[in-house]
Structure formats: C-alpha cells, structure tokens
Short mmCIF file of C-alpha atoms in Angstrom, two decimals:
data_model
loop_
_atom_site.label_atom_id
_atom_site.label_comp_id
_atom_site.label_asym_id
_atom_site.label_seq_id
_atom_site.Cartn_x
_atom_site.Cartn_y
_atom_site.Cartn_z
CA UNK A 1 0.00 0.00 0.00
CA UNK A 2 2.81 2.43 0.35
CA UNK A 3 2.95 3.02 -3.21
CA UNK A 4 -0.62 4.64 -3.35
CA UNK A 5 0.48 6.80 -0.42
CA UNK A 6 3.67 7.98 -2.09
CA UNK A 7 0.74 8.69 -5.35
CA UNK A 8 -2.07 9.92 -3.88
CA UNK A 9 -0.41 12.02 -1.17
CA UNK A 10 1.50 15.51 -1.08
CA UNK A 11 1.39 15.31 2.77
CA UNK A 12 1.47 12.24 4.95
CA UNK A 13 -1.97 11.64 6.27
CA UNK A 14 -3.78 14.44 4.66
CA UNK A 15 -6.08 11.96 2.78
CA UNK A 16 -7.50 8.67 3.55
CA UNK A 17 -6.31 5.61 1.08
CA UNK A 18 -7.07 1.94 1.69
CA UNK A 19 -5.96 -0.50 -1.25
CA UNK A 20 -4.45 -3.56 -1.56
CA UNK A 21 -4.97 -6.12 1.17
CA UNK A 22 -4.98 -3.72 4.30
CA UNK A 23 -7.78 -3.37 6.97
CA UNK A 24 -8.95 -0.45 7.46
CA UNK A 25 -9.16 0.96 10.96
CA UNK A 26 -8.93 4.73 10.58
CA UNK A 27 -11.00 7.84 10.88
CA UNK A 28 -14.79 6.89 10.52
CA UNK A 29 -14.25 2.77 10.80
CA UNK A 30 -17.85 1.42 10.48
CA UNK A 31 -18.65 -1.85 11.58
CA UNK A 32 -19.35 -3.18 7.78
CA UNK A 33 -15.71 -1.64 6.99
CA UNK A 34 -14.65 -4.27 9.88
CA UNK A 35 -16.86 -6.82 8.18
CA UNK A 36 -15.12 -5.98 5.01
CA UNK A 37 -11.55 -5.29 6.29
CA UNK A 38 -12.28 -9.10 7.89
CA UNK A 39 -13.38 -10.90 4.47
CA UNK A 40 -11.25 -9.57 2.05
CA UNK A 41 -8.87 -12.26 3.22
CA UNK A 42 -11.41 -14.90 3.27
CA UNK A 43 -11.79 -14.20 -0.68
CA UNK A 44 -9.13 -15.69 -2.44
CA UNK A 45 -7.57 -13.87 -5.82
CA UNK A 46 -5.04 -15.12 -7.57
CA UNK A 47 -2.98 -11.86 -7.55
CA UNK A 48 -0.65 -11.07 -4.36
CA UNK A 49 -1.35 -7.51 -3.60
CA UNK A 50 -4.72 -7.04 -5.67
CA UNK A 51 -8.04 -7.65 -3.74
CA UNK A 52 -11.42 -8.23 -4.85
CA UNK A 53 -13.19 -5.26 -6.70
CA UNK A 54 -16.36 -5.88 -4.46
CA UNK A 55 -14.27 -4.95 -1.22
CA UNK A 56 -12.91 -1.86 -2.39
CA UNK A 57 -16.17 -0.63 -3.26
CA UNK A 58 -18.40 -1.80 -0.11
CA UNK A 59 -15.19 -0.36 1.27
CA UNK A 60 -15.71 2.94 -0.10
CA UNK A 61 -19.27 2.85 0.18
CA UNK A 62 -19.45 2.59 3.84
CA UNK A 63 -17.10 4.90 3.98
CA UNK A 64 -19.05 7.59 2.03
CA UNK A 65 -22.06 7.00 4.23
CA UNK A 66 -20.23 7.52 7.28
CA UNK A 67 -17.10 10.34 6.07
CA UNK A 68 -19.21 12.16 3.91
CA UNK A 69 -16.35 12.95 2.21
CA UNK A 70 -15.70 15.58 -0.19
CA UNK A 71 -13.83 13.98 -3.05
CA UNK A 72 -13.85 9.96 -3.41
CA UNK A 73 -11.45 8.16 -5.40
CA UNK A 74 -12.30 4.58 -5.99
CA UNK A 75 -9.61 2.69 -8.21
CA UNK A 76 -11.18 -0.49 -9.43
CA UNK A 77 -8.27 -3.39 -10.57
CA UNK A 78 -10.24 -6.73 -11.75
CA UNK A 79 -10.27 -5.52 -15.45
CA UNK A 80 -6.49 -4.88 -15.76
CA UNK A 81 -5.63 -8.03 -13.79
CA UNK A 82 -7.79 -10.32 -15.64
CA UNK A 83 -6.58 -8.28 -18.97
CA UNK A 84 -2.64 -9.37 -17.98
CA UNK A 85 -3.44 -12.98 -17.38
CA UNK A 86 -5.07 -13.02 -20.90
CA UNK A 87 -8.39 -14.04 -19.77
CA UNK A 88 -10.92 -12.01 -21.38
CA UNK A 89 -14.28 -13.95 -20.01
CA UNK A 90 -13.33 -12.12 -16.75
CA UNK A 91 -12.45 -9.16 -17.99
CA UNK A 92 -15.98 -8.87 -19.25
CA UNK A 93 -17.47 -9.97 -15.97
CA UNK A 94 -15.20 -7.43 -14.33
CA UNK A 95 -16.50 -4.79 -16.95
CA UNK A 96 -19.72 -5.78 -16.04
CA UNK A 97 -19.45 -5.76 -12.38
CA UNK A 98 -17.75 -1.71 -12.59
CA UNK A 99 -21.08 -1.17 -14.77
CA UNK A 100 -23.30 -2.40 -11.85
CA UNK A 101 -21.18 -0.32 -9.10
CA UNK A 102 -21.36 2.73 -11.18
CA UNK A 103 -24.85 2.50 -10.98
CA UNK A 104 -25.04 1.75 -7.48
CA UNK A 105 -22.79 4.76 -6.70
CA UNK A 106 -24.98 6.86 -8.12
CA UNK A 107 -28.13 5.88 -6.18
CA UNK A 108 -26.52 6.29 -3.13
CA UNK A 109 -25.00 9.79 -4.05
CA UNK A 110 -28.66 10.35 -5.29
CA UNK A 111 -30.16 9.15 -1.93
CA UNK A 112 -27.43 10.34 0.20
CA UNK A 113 -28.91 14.71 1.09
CA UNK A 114 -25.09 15.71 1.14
CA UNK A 115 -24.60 14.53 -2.31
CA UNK A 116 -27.72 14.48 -4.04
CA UNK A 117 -28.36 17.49 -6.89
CA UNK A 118 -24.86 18.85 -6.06
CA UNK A 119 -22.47 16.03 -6.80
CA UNK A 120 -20.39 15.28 -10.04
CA UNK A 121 -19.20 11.78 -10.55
CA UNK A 122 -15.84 11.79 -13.22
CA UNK A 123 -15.00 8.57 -14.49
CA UNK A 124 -11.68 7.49 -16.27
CA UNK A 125 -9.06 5.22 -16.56
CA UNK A 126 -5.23 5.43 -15.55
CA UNK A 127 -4.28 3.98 -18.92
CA UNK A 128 -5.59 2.50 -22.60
CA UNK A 129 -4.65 -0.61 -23.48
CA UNK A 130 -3.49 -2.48 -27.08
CA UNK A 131 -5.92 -2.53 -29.63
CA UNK A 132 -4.80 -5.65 -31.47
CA UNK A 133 -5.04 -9.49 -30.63
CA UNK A 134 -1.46 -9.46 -29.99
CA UNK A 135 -1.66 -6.60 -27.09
CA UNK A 136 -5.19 -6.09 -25.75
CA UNK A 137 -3.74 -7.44 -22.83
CA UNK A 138 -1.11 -5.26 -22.51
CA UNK A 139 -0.20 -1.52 -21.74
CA UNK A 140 3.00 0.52 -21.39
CA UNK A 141 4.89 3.15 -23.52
CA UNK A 142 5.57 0.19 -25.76
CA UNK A 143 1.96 -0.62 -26.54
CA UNK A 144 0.60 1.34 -29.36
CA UNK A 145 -2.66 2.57 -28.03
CA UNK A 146 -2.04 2.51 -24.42
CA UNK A 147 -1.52 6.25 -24.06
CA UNK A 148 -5.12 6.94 -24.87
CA UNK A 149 -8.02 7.05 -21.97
CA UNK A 150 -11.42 7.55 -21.93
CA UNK A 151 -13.36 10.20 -19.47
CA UNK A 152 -17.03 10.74 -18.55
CA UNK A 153 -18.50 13.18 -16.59
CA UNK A 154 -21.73 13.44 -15.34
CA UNK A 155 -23.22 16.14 -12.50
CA UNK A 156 -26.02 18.26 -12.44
CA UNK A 157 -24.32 21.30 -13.73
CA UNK A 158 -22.21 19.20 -16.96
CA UNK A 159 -23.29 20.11 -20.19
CA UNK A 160 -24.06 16.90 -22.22
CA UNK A 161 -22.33 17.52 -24.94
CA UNK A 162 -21.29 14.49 -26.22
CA UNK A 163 -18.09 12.96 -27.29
CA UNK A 164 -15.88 16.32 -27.35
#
C-alpha cells in the first residue's frame, strides 16, 4: 500500500487511502468496513497484492455513508488483472461488475442529502490498453494505443455535450 500513499499524497496523512490487502481501521471505521476489512482475506484472488473489486467498493461505500467525504477516489483493478493474465471472459465480468457499481454509486450519491443534486461523478481510466489481438492485454509506452483514456463526466451542472 505504500505506493498509493507515495501517489495519492502531497502530505502524509492528509487523505485517507485503503488498497491492496490492508484493513482499514482509521477515521470513521464502520462496523461493515470491519466486516469488510475481515473478508477480504477470506476471498481468495489469484494476484498477491490485488483484492477483490467488491471490497474496495463496499469499502468505499461505507465509507461515504459515514465520512461524507468531499472527493472519493475509488480505483477499481479486476479488469487490468484479468486483462494481464489473458483471460478475457473475466475481464468482461469485471467490466460488467464496474457497470453495476457505477450504478449503485450513483443511487446512493442520489439518496445520500449531502450529495444528491450537487455532486459530479468523473470517471476514467489510468491507462488504454493495445488494440490488437497481440496486445489487448497489454499496456506501457511500448503498446501502441495505451496512451489513450477515456473520461465521462456526469453532474447536475455538466453540459451533455457528447463525445468532445
């Protein structure tokens, strides 16, 4: 985890980051966090330092509810792991799965008073990936493709203006 610190932070404990396989017992700890903190390592992966998609966002979900924070980062992993062991059945499931959360995320900013009317949700990716049989699985400065990302932004006060 201390990678995403050294990323995500410009001062030591000036924002809250759980990834990887870490419990969480800071600021705000709900029970369900505890729940969750408890069964991420009852659900296997085959990855060392990659956990389930579905803790990190119950994670952050709980901790929306109870934080209220003002900016929430949630980096989802499933799709670029199953992309670099080639198998492309999960990456679709995983695909599927971020679909479903997105949607969920949404409700709850929608039900949640603090959010709802007056929150923007921005949605990317931290890289493309190859565009060919021979490198969909792939990414890096030698991929041809990788560089490009996607972006979509939706808030009460975004224009819809298309693909721009």
């Amino acid at each position: 985890m201390g990678k995403f610190h050294l990323i995500g932070e410009l001062q030591t404990g000036s924002i809250v980051i759980n990834a990887g396989y870490r419990d969480y017992d800071g600021p705000h700890a709900s029970a369900r966090m505890h729940e969750l903190s408890a069964l991420q390592f009852e659900l296997l992966t085959p990855w060392t330092e990659e956990r389930h998609d579905y803790i990190t966002f119950e994670m952050a979900l709980a901790y929306l509810r109870v934080a209220k924070p003002r900016v929430l980062h949630i980096a989802f992993d499933e799709t670029d792991d199953w992309a670099h062991d080639k198998r492309y059945n999960r990456v679709l499931d995983a695909v599927t799965y971020f679909d479903n959360c997105l949607r969920k995320l949404w409700q709850v900013i929608s039900d949640l008073s603090e959010y709802r009317g007056k929150t923007t949700l921005v949605v990317t990716s931290d890289h493309g990936r190859g565009g060919t049989l021979a490198d969909w699985d792939s990414h890096g400065t030698d991929v041809q493709g990788a560089e490009q990302i996607w972006m979509a932004i939706v808030g009460p006060d975004t224009p819809a203006l298309g693909q721009v």
